[in-house]
């Protein structure tokens, strides 16, 4: 059986979690959290990175930091996970969905400007499959209209755009360490803060509205309730689990890229013969092999292929019913312009198994299954 997903585990996790217990510090911001913060800040060149209880919560923090108010508009793609929208809808925002590009499945940067109104308060981009959105164009538009940018970089840890780490380009970048992501702590995430001036407020929002972070650093002699906030900091036990993987981030990344390359090379022929389409990685985008997907002709062929692979013990799945087509999306958002690609392309996309327990042999087996399906 080649499962679609299995949680990452390097072997050091239990030892680090035991150390956290022996340190008598299992709540938030212990030594493993600090190690993770330092790693994230070093790797992304961000002045501040904070672990959170999820990427969803990192996005909620971004919405709070941006003071999103009822009636504000937030631009984002419709082809994304519910959390991208949820975080802003919870603040009363109206979501303005724009179409995606069919090549990368990322929001089409050329459609953003037309969707901007007087009420636009944020542009939220999502780097699908760890492949960057066209950030130069997006940041230029954001600068022109003075609109902040939030990167939903849930899938993009270790990815970059023209050499700049994803998550560090917009005002706020949000990572996920959910068990389905490249690096995991079970449930968890992080927020990257680009401008040092926003650091204190982010720390306060994350720590129940208190200045406890300043207290730990010895900057104040007692901590008090200073603003609104919530509890967005994860246990150091979870951070210990994550640390085992961040320590081996380069090895994990290399292994994933190797599998991705096997899929790509093995399926090139089928693509050349017009049976399926392969993912596109534009020039200047270094991806992290978060996922490997193919595109079938249509939804019927995709369903048949899922069944065919399942009979051979291979788990392949699709995801993201475009948000504007489902109940909450209709209630809280509106699609700006024409849905040329969001629905059509999402119905053709199929993800193949790619996680830390997939072997190279497994990847070849999956490719053999695909060849059999298309050439039978
Ligand atoms: C996984 C994912 C999320 C949610 O991450 P959590 O850590 O589970 O909250 C949000 N956005 C995208 C694009 C994702 O892939």
mmCIF file of C-alpha atoms and ligand atoms in Angstrom:
data_model
loop_
_atom_site.group_PDB
_atom_site.id
_atom_site.type_symbol
_atom_site.label_atom_id
_atom_site.label_comp_id
_atom_site.label_asym_id
_atom_site.label_seq_id
_atom_site.Cartn_x
_atom_site.Cartn_y
_atom_site.Cartn_z
ATOM 1 C CA UNK A 1 0.000 0.000 0.000
ATOM 2 C CA UNK A 2 1.396 3.410 -0.946
ATOM 3 C CA UNK A 3 -0.560 5.781 1.266
ATOM 4 C CA UNK A 4 -1.322 9.278 0.110
ATOM 5 C CA UNK A 5 0.035 10.737 3.347
ATOM 6 C CA UNK A 6 1.961 9.611 6.428
ATOM 7 C CA UNK A 7 3.181 12.017 9.124
ATOM 8 C CA UNK A 8 6.885 12.879 8.967
ATOM 9 C CA UNK A 9 9.115 11.308 11.632
ATOM 10 C CA UNK A 10 12.907 11.500 11.552
ATOM 11 C CA UNK A 11 13.696 9.488 14.705
ATOM 12 C CA UNK A 12 14.918 12.273 17.015
ATOM 13 C CA UNK A 13 11.432 13.533 17.928
ATOM 14 C CA UNK A 14 10.915 11.357 21.029
ATOM 15 C CA UNK A 15 14.308 12.276 22.461
ATOM 16 C CA UNK A 16 13.648 16.010 22.057
ATOM 17 C CA UNK A 17 10.174 15.711 23.533
ATOM 18 C CA UNK A 18 11.656 13.828 26.498
ATOM 19 C CA UNK A 19 14.169 16.658 26.916
ATOM 20 C CA UNK A 20 11.338 19.187 26.948
ATOM 21 C CA UNK A 21 9.697 17.227 29.770
ATOM 22 C CA UNK A 22 12.990 16.976 31.705
ATOM 23 C CA UNK A 23 13.478 20.726 31.291
ATOM 24 C CA UNK A 24 10.201 21.127 33.176
ATOM 25 C CA UNK A 25 9.021 23.450 30.429
ATOM 26 C CA UNK A 26 6.286 22.018 28.270
ATOM 27 C CA UNK A 27 4.222 25.167 27.808
ATOM 28 C CA UNK A 28 5.012 27.648 25.043
ATOM 29 C CA UNK A 29 8.231 29.503 24.263
ATOM 30 C CA UNK A 30 10.634 26.971 25.793
ATOM 31 C CA UNK A 31 14.056 26.091 24.407
ATOM 32 C CA UNK A 32 12.746 24.122 21.432
ATOM 33 C CA UNK A 33 10.429 26.946 20.408
ATOM 34 C CA UNK A 34 13.433 29.298 20.585
ATOM 35 C CA UNK A 35 15.489 26.942 18.409
ATOM 36 C CA UNK A 36 12.679 26.858 15.847
ATOM 37 C CA UNK A 37 12.348 30.663 15.933
ATOM 38 C CA UNK A 38 16.082 31.115 15.383
ATOM 39 C CA UNK A 39 16.047 28.621 12.503
ATOM 40 C CA UNK A 40 13.086 30.339 10.821
ATOM 41 C CA UNK A 41 14.593 33.804 11.240
ATOM 42 C CA UNK A 42 17.942 32.687 9.878
ATOM 43 C CA UNK A 43 16.504 30.792 6.921
ATOM 44 C CA UNK A 44 13.993 33.449 5.906
ATOM 45 C CA UNK A 45 16.010 36.549 6.919
ATOM 46 C CA UNK A 46 12.912 37.768 8.792
ATOM 47 C CA UNK A 47 13.410 40.066 11.780
ATOM 48 C CA UNK A 48 10.814 38.013 13.656
ATOM 49 C CA UNK A 49 9.293 34.554 13.343
ATOM 50 C CA UNK A 50 6.820 33.159 15.862
ATOM 51 C CA UNK A 51 5.561 29.597 16.110
ATOM 52 C CA UNK A 52 1.786 29.373 16.227
ATOM 53 C CA UNK A 53 -0.737 26.629 16.911
ATOM 54 C CA UNK A 54 -1.521 26.380 13.173
ATOM 55 C CA UNK A 55 -1.190 28.188 9.875
ATOM 56 C CA UNK A 56 -4.870 29.045 10.265
ATOM 57 C CA UNK A 57 -3.970 30.851 13.499
ATOM 58 C CA UNK A 58 -1.002 32.560 11.841
ATOM 59 C CA UNK A 59 -3.456 33.875 9.224
ATOM 60 C CA UNK A 60 -5.831 34.976 12.017
ATOM 61 C CA UNK A 61 -2.934 36.846 13.637
ATOM 62 C CA UNK A 62 -2.210 38.544 10.316
ATOM 63 C CA UNK A 63 -5.862 39.627 10.052
ATOM 64 C CA UNK A 64 -5.711 41.038 13.605
ATOM 65 C CA UNK A 65 -2.388 42.778 12.965
ATOM 66 C CA UNK A 66 -3.887 44.385 9.851
ATOM 67 C CA UNK A 67 -6.941 45.550 11.846
ATOM 68 C CA UNK A 68 -9.343 44.020 9.340
ATOM 69 C CA UNK A 69 -12.817 45.414 10.071
ATOM 70 C CA UNK A 70 -16.361 44.417 9.053
ATOM 71 C CA UNK A 71 -16.987 45.437 5.457
ATOM 72 C CA UNK A 72 -13.314 45.470 4.477
ATOM 73 C CA UNK A 73 -12.473 43.625 1.286
ATOM 74 C CA UNK A 74 -9.697 41.077 0.961
ATOM 75 C CA UNK A 75 -8.498 39.787 -2.405
ATOM 76 C CA UNK A 76 -7.423 36.151 -2.734
ATOM 77 C CA UNK A 77 -7.666 33.168 -5.067
ATOM 78 C CA UNK A 78 -10.723 30.918 -4.896
ATOM 79 C CA UNK A 79 -8.555 27.866 -5.435
ATOM 80 C CA UNK A 80 -7.173 27.597 -1.884
ATOM 81 C CA UNK A 81 -7.829 26.037 1.506
ATOM 82 C CA UNK A 82 -10.764 27.347 3.556
ATOM 83 C CA UNK A 83 -8.443 28.847 6.200
ATOM 84 C CA UNK A 84 -7.057 31.428 3.785
ATOM 85 C CA UNK A 85 -10.523 32.993 3.709
ATOM 86 C CA UNK A 86 -11.717 32.028 7.216
ATOM 87 C CA UNK A 87 -9.145 34.122 9.037
ATOM 88 C CA UNK A 88 -10.446 37.280 7.349
ATOM 89 C CA UNK A 89 -14.131 36.314 7.324
ATOM 90 C CA UNK A 90 -13.918 35.971 11.123
ATOM 91 C CA UNK A 91 -13.042 39.686 11.272
ATOM 92 C CA UNK A 92 -16.076 40.526 9.129
ATOM 93 C CA UNK A 93 -14.260 40.920 5.827
ATOM 94 C CA UNK A 94 -15.840 40.322 2.447
ATOM 95 C CA UNK A 95 -13.716 38.070 0.267
ATOM 96 C CA UNK A 96 -13.097 39.102 -3.340
ATOM 97 C CA UNK A 97 -11.975 36.010 -5.213
ATOM 98 C CA UNK A 98 -9.942 36.280 -8.388
ATOM 99 C CA UNK A 99 -9.119 33.607 -10.924
ATOM 100 C CA UNK A 100 -5.940 31.528 -11.033
ATOM 101 C CA UNK A 101 -3.356 30.915 -13.733
ATOM 102 C CA UNK A 102 -3.774 27.477 -15.287
ATOM 103 C CA UNK A 103 -0.020 26.782 -15.317
ATOM 104 C CA UNK A 104 0.845 27.170 -11.612
ATOM 105 C CA UNK A 105 -2.689 27.188 -10.145
ATOM 106 C CA UNK A 106 -1.641 30.390 -8.348
ATOM 107 C CA UNK A 107 -3.660 33.603 -8.284
ATOM 108 C CA UNK A 108 -3.326 35.437 -11.602
ATOM 109 C CA UNK A 109 -1.315 38.563 -10.810
ATOM 110 C CA UNK A 110 -2.795 40.345 -13.839
ATOM 111 C CA UNK A 111 -6.316 40.189 -12.407
ATOM 112 C CA UNK A 112 -5.565 41.761 -9.033
ATOM 113 C CA UNK A 113 -5.588 45.423 -10.003
ATOM 114 C CA UNK A 114 -9.086 45.272 -11.472
ATOM 115 C CA UNK A 115 -10.405 43.703 -8.240
ATOM 116 C CA UNK A 116 -9.101 46.523 -6.029
ATOM 117 C CA UNK A 117 -11.713 48.921 -4.617
ATOM 118 C CA UNK A 118 -11.738 51.690 -2.005
ATOM 119 C CA UNK A 119 -12.439 49.034 0.619
ATOM 120 C CA UNK A 120 -9.598 46.660 -0.242
ATOM 121 C CA UNK A 121 -7.491 46.149 2.889
ATOM 122 C CA UNK A 122 -5.322 43.164 1.987
ATOM 123 C CA UNK A 123 -4.136 40.958 -0.843
ATOM 124 C CA UNK A 124 -3.644 37.355 0.234
ATOM 125 C CA UNK A 125 -1.563 35.159 -2.031
ATOM 126 C CA UNK A 126 -1.177 31.406 -1.694
ATOM 127 C CA UNK A 127 1.871 29.648 -3.113
ATOM 128 C CA UNK A 128 0.333 26.450 -4.422
ATOM 129 C CA UNK A 129 2.487 23.320 -4.155
ATOM 130 C CA UNK A 130 5.318 25.500 -2.826
ATOM 131 C CA UNK A 131 5.688 27.209 -6.216
ATOM 132 C CA UNK A 132 5.813 30.994 -5.893
ATOM 133 C CA UNK A 133 3.195 33.441 -7.118
ATOM 134 C CA UNK A 134 4.531 36.211 -9.387
ATOM 135 C CA UNK A 135 5.656 38.291 -6.410
ATOM 136 C CA UNK A 136 7.401 41.152 -8.255
ATOM 137 C CA UNK A 137 4.168 42.126 -10.004
ATOM 138 C CA UNK A 138 2.077 41.565 -6.877
ATOM 139 C CA UNK A 139 4.325 43.673 -4.627
ATOM 140 C CA UNK A 140 4.391 46.440 -7.229
ATOM 141 C CA UNK A 141 0.575 46.607 -7.248
ATOM 142 C CA UNK A 142 0.518 46.463 -3.440
ATOM 143 C CA UNK A 143 2.979 49.373 -3.260
ATOM 144 C CA UNK A 144 1.064 51.423 -5.794
ATOM 145 C CA UNK A 145 -2.215 51.125 -3.857
ATOM 146 C CA UNK A 146 -0.610 50.873 -0.383
ATOM 147 C CA UNK A 147 -2.342 47.583 0.334
ATOM 148 C CA UNK A 148 -0.637 45.058 2.637
ATOM 149 C CA UNK A 149 0.176 41.575 1.362
ATOM 150 C CA UNK A 150 -0.220 38.370 3.350
ATOM 151 C CA UNK A 151 1.436 35.221 2.042
ATOM 152 C CA UNK A 152 -0.338 31.971 2.785
ATOM 153 C CA UNK A 153 2.922 30.055 2.526
ATOM 154 C CA UNK A 154 1.490 26.987 4.291
ATOM 155 C CA UNK A 155 2.958 24.759 1.584
ATOM 156 C CA UNK A 156 6.066 26.801 0.918
ATOM 157 C CA UNK A 157 8.591 26.305 3.735
ATOM 158 C CA UNK A 158 12.048 26.165 2.042
ATOM 159 C CA UNK A 159 10.715 27.555 -1.268
ATOM 160 C CA UNK A 160 11.908 30.809 -2.781
ATOM 161 C CA UNK A 161 11.174 33.384 -5.469
ATOM 162 C CA UNK A 162 14.226 34.830 -7.220
ATOM 163 C CA UNK A 163 16.280 33.687 -4.258
ATOM 164 C CA UNK A 164 14.010 35.248 -1.611
ATOM 165 C CA UNK A 165 12.316 32.790 0.798
ATOM 166 C CA UNK A 166 8.547 32.579 0.410
ATOM 167 C CA UNK A 167 6.735 33.943 3.437
ATOM 168 C CA UNK A 168 9.287 36.749 3.855
ATOM 169 C CA UNK A 169 8.169 38.946 0.937
ATOM 170 C CA UNK A 170 4.733 40.165 2.019
ATOM 171 C CA UNK A 171 3.997 42.056 5.246
ATOM 172 C CA UNK A 172 3.164 38.739 6.909
ATOM 173 C CA UNK A 173 3.974 35.171 5.889
ATOM 174 C CA UNK A 174 2.142 32.155 7.277
ATOM 175 C CA UNK A 175 3.608 28.647 7.428
ATOM 176 C CA UNK A 176 1.930 25.359 8.309
ATOM 177 C CA UNK A 177 3.498 22.501 10.243
ATOM 178 C CA UNK A 178 0.419 20.289 10.002
ATOM 179 C CA UNK A 179 1.165 16.601 9.552
ATOM 180 C CA UNK A 180 0.420 16.815 5.829
ATOM 181 C CA UNK A 181 3.135 19.419 5.260
ATOM 182 C CA UNK A 182 6.877 18.986 4.566
ATOM 183 C CA UNK A 183 7.843 19.665 8.193
ATOM 184 C CA UNK A 184 5.455 18.926 10.990
ATOM 185 C CA UNK A 185 4.610 19.257 14.660
ATOM 186 C CA UNK A 186 1.220 17.544 14.376
ATOM 187 C CA UNK A 187 -0.748 20.768 14.404
ATOM 188 C CA UNK A 188 1.215 23.988 14.192
ATOM 189 C CA UNK A 189 2.471 26.849 12.105
ATOM 190 C CA UNK A 190 4.409 30.084 12.173
ATOM 191 C CA UNK A 191 4.022 33.729 11.287
ATOM 192 C CA UNK A 192 6.892 35.663 9.726
ATOM 193 C CA UNK A 193 6.929 39.402 10.389
ATOM 194 C CA UNK A 194 8.714 41.411 7.717
ATOM 195 C CA UNK A 195 8.796 44.797 9.437
ATOM 196 C CA UNK A 196 10.460 44.844 12.845
ATOM 197 C CA UNK A 197 8.048 47.606 13.896
ATOM 198 C CA UNK A 198 5.201 45.056 13.959
ATOM 199 C CA UNK A 199 7.055 42.634 16.222
ATOM 200 C CA UNK A 200 5.816 43.800 19.626
ATOM 201 C CA UNK A 201 2.176 43.816 18.607
ATOM 202 C CA UNK A 202 2.479 40.343 17.117
ATOM 203 C CA UNK A 203 3.980 39.041 20.364
ATOM 204 C CA UNK A 204 1.174 40.647 22.377
ATOM 205 C CA UNK A 205 -1.599 39.213 20.178
ATOM 206 C CA UNK A 206 0.006 35.769 20.405
ATOM 207 C CA UNK A 207 0.308 35.922 24.219
ATOM 208 C CA UNK A 208 -3.280 36.686 25.310
ATOM 209 C CA UNK A 209 -2.874 40.427 24.889
ATOM 210 C CA UNK A 210 -0.042 40.599 27.439
ATOM 211 C CA UNK A 211 3.538 41.790 27.175
ATOM 212 C CA UNK A 212 4.870 38.529 28.619
ATOM 213 C CA UNK A 213 7.414 38.204 25.782
ATOM 214 C CA UNK A 214 9.026 41.481 26.878
ATOM 215 C CA UNK A 215 8.993 40.211 30.457
ATOM 216 C CA UNK A 216 10.871 37.023 29.468
ATOM 217 C CA UNK A 217 13.478 39.172 27.733
ATOM 218 C CA UNK A 218 13.815 41.287 30.872
ATOM 219 C CA UNK A 219 12.568 44.433 29.124
ATOM 220 C CA UNK A 220 9.792 45.017 31.674
ATOM 221 C CA UNK A 221 9.749 43.919 35.339
ATOM 222 C CA UNK A 222 6.164 42.658 35.305
ATOM 223 C CA UNK A 223 3.791 41.750 32.546
ATOM 224 C CA UNK A 224 0.227 42.954 32.203
ATOM 225 C CA UNK A 225 -2.727 42.972 29.883
ATOM 226 C CA UNK A 226 -1.901 45.649 27.301
ATOM 227 C CA UNK A 227 -4.128 44.945 24.268
ATOM 228 C CA UNK A 228 -6.490 42.351 22.780
ATOM 229 C CA UNK A 229 -5.074 38.987 21.922
ATOM 230 C CA UNK A 230 -5.502 35.253 22.152
ATOM 231 C CA UNK A 231 -3.396 32.157 22.797
ATOM 232 C CA UNK A 232 -1.583 31.323 19.594
ATOM 233 C CA UNK A 233 1.591 29.792 21.017
ATOM 234 C CA UNK A 234 2.152 26.049 20.801
ATOM 235 C CA UNK A 235 3.469 23.768 23.538
ATOM 236 C CA UNK A 236 7.236 23.250 23.600
ATOM 237 C CA UNK A 237 6.463 19.517 23.206
ATOM 238 C CA UNK A 238 5.196 20.226 19.704
ATOM 239 C CA UNK A 239 8.148 22.510 19.020
ATOM 240 C CA UNK A 240 10.494 19.680 20.117
ATOM 241 C CA UNK A 241 8.861 17.391 17.549
ATOM 242 C CA UNK A 242 9.272 20.055 14.878
ATOM 243 C CA UNK A 243 12.882 20.780 15.808
ATOM 244 C CA UNK A 244 13.883 17.203 14.940
ATOM 245 C CA UNK A 245 12.736 17.921 11.393
ATOM 246 C CA UNK A 246 14.022 21.466 10.976
ATOM 247 C CA UNK A 247 17.446 20.167 12.007
ATOM 248 C CA UNK A 248 17.279 17.885 8.974
ATOM 249 C CA UNK A 249 15.440 20.291 6.701
ATOM 250 C CA UNK A 250 17.957 20.148 3.871
ATOM 251 C CA UNK A 251 18.013 16.335 3.792
ATOM 252 C CA UNK A 252 14.200 16.186 3.879
ATOM 253 C CA UNK A 253 13.997 18.780 1.100
ATOM 254 C CA UNK A 254 16.533 16.927 -1.071
ATOM 255 C CA UNK A 255 14.696 13.663 -0.636
ATOM 256 C CA UNK A 256 11.387 15.215 -1.644
ATOM 257 C CA UNK A 257 12.904 16.931 -4.675
ATOM 258 C CA UNK A 258 14.407 13.608 -5.760
ATOM 259 C CA UNK A 259 10.968 11.954 -5.663
ATOM 260 C CA UNK A 260 9.436 14.907 -7.492
ATOM 261 C CA UNK A 261 12.085 14.570 -10.223
ATOM 262 C CA UNK A 262 11.390 10.851 -10.576
ATOM 263 C CA UNK A 263 7.699 11.543 -11.090
ATOM 264 C CA UNK A 264 8.469 14.295 -13.576
ATOM 265 C CA UNK A 265 10.996 12.290 -15.609
ATOM 266 C CA UNK A 266 8.937 9.098 -15.599
ATOM 267 C CA UNK A 267 5.748 10.850 -16.709
ATOM 268 C CA UNK A 268 7.280 13.127 -19.322
ATOM 269 C CA UNK A 269 6.578 10.633 -22.072
ATOM 270 C CA UNK A 270 2.882 10.363 -21.215
ATOM 271 C CA UNK A 271 2.729 14.161 -21.165
ATOM 272 C CA UNK A 272 4.518 14.358 -24.505
ATOM 273 C CA UNK A 273 1.949 11.992 -25.985
ATOM 274 C CA UNK A 274 -0.832 14.263 -24.725
ATOM 275 C CA UNK A 275 -2.244 11.864 -22.120
ATOM 276 C CA UNK A 276 -1.769 14.117 -19.123
ATOM 277 C CA UNK A 277 -0.257 17.440 -18.037
ATOM 278 C CA UNK A 278 2.648 17.960 -15.660
ATOM 279 C CA UNK A 279 3.165 20.776 -13.139
ATOM 280 C CA UNK A 280 4.845 23.995 -14.303
ATOM 281 C CA UNK A 281 7.588 25.674 -12.258
ATOM 282 C CA UNK A 282 8.341 29.128 -13.697
ATOM 283 C CA UNK A 283 11.868 30.470 -14.029
ATOM 284 C CA UNK A 284 13.137 31.934 -10.766
ATOM 285 C CA UNK A 285 10.906 29.777 -8.567
ATOM 286 C CA UNK A 286 12.721 27.250 -6.414
ATOM 287 C CA UNK A 287 10.066 24.896 -5.091
ATOM 288 C CA UNK A 288 10.198 22.471 -2.164
ATOM 289 C CA UNK A 289 8.462 19.456 -3.737
ATOM 290 C CA UNK A 290 5.515 19.913 -1.408
ATOM 291 C CA UNK A 291 3.358 17.991 -3.837
ATOM 292 C CA UNK A 292 3.359 16.326 -7.189
ATOM 293 C CA UNK A 293 0.209 16.586 -9.237
ATOM 294 C CA UNK A 294 -0.865 15.703 -12.735
ATOM 295 C CA UNK A 295 -3.817 16.978 -14.717
ATOM 296 C CA UNK A 296 -6.214 14.589 -16.387
ATOM 297 C CA UNK A 297 -8.521 15.459 -19.310
ATOM 298 C CA UNK A 298 -11.531 16.056 -17.104
ATOM 299 C CA UNK A 299 -13.262 15.088 -13.868
ATOM 300 C CA UNK A 300 -14.570 11.762 -15.284
ATOM 301 C CA UNK A 301 -11.108 10.603 -16.293
ATOM 302 C CA UNK A 302 -9.786 11.689 -12.916
ATOM 303 C CA UNK A 303 -12.395 9.611 -11.056
ATOM 304 C CA UNK A 304 -11.573 6.577 -13.194
ATOM 305 C CA UNK A 305 -7.850 7.035 -12.544
ATOM 306 C CA UNK A 306 -8.330 7.364 -8.757
ATOM 307 C CA UNK A 307 -10.262 4.066 -8.795
ATOM 308 C CA UNK A 308 -7.666 2.367 -10.994
ATOM 309 C CA UNK A 309 -4.785 3.410 -8.692
ATOM 310 C CA UNK A 310 -6.740 2.451 -5.581
ATOM 311 C CA UNK A 311 -7.130 -1.102 -6.881
ATOM 312 C CA UNK A 312 -3.325 -1.187 -7.088
ATOM 313 C CA UNK A 313 -2.908 0.031 -3.507
ATOM 314 C CA UNK A 314 -2.003 3.591 -4.454
ATOM 315 C CA UNK A 315 -3.619 6.548 -2.689
ATOM 316 C CA UNK A 316 -4.126 9.542 -4.969
ATOM 317 C CA UNK A 317 -6.375 12.452 -4.022
ATOM 318 C CA UNK A 318 -7.668 15.770 -5.298
ATOM 319 C CA UNK A 319 -8.538 18.841 -3.268
ATOM 320 C CA UNK A 320 -9.890 22.371 -3.133
ATOM 321 C CA UNK A 321 -13.360 22.717 -4.475
ATOM 322 C CA UNK A 322 -13.051 26.431 -5.395
ATOM 323 C CA UNK A 323 -14.269 28.461 -2.426
ATOM 324 C CA UNK A 324 -16.645 30.682 -4.417
ATOM 325 C CA UNK A 325 -18.674 27.644 -5.509
ATOM 326 C CA UNK A 326 -19.467 26.350 -2.000
ATOM 327 C CA UNK A 327 -21.857 27.503 0.747
ATOM 328 C CA UNK A 328 -19.540 29.654 2.877
ATOM 329 C CA UNK A 329 -17.820 31.120 -0.144
ATOM 330 C CA UNK A 330 -21.149 32.279 -1.540
ATOM 331 C CA UNK A 331 -22.114 33.749 1.807
ATOM 332 C CA UNK A 332 -18.877 35.593 2.528
ATOM 333 C CA UNK A 333 -17.409 36.305 -0.853
ATOM 334 C CA UNK A 334 -17.846 37.236 -4.444
ATOM 335 C CA UNK A 335 -15.927 36.141 -7.517
ATOM 336 C CA UNK A 336 -14.541 39.121 -9.389
ATOM 337 C CA UNK A 337 -14.468 38.611 -13.135
ATOM 338 C CA UNK A 338 -14.793 35.354 -14.974
ATOM 339 C CA UNK A 339 -14.050 31.898 -13.550
ATOM 340 C CA UNK A 340 -12.071 30.667 -16.527
ATOM 341 C CA UNK A 341 -9.683 28.362 -14.734
ATOM 342 C CA UNK A 342 -10.463 27.941 -11.016
ATOM 343 C CA UNK A 343 -13.229 25.393 -11.501
ATOM 344 C CA UNK A 344 -12.054 23.790 -14.727
ATOM 345 C CA UNK A 345 -8.449 23.236 -13.692
ATOM 346 C CA UNK A 346 -9.291 22.135 -10.134
ATOM 347 C CA UNK A 347 -11.493 19.352 -11.570
ATOM 348 C CA UNK A 348 -8.547 17.941 -13.523
ATOM 349 C CA UNK A 349 -5.926 17.974 -10.812
ATOM 350 C CA UNK A 350 -4.797 14.799 -9.072
ATOM 351 C CA UNK A 351 -2.123 14.580 -6.368
ATOM 352 C CA UNK A 352 0.242 11.607 -6.186
ATOM 353 C CA UNK A 353 1.811 10.257 -2.958
ATOM 354 C CA UNK A 354 4.804 12.357 -1.916
ATOM 355 C CA UNK A 355 5.841 12.250 1.737
ATOM 356 C CA UNK A 356 8.784 11.191 3.865
ATOM 357 C CA UNK A 357 7.847 7.500 3.773
ATOM 358 C CA UNK A 358 7.551 7.233 -0.017
ATOM 359 C CA UNK A 359 10.565 5.385 -1.443
ATOM 360 C CA UNK A 360 11.996 5.896 -4.906
ATOM 361 C CA UNK A 361 10.707 2.415 -5.751
ATOM 362 C CA UNK A 362 7.225 3.524 -4.662
ATOM 363 C CA UNK A 363 7.391 6.500 -7.029
ATOM 364 C CA UNK A 364 8.327 4.193 -9.931
ATOM 365 C CA UNK A 365 5.425 1.905 -8.968
ATOM 366 C CA UNK A 366 2.991 4.835 -9.074
ATOM 367 C CA UNK A 367 4.313 5.858 -12.501
ATOM 368 C CA UNK A 368 3.934 2.305 -13.801
ATOM 369 C CA UNK A 369 0.302 2.414 -12.639
ATOM 370 C CA UNK A 370 -0.275 5.644 -14.560
ATOM 371 C CA UNK A 371 1.318 4.243 -17.721
ATOM 372 C CA UNK A 372 -0.835 1.165 -17.498
ATOM 373 C CA UNK A 373 -3.968 3.296 -17.097
ATOM 374 C CA UNK A 374 -3.267 5.513 -20.066
ATOM 375 C CA UNK A 375 -1.911 2.857 -22.410
ATOM 376 C CA UNK A 376 -4.313 0.029 -21.617
HETATM 377 C C1 LIG B 1 -2.465 23.357 5.122
HETATM 378 C C2 LIG B 1 -2.910 24.675 4.669
HETATM 379 C C3 LIG B 1 -3.480 25.617 5.547
HETATM 380 C C4 LIG B 1 -3.855 25.308 6.965
HETATM 381 O O1 LIG B 1 -2.799 24.943 7.767
HETATM 382 P P1 LIG B 1 -3.081 24.523 9.271
HETATM 383 O O2 LIG B 1 -1.705 24.536 9.877
HETATM 384 O O3 LIG B 1 -3.687 23.164 9.246
HETATM 385 O O4 LIG B 1 -3.959 25.535 9.875
HETATM 386 C C5 LIG B 1 -3.791 26.875 5.070
HETATM 387 N N1 LIG B 1 -3.568 27.202 3.794
HETATM 388 C C6 LIG B 1 -3.054 26.326 2.914
HETATM 389 C C7 LIG B 1 -2.834 26.754 1.511
HETATM 390 C C8 LIG B 1 -2.717 25.032 3.308
HETATM 391 O O5 LIG B 1 -2.219 24.168 2.430
#
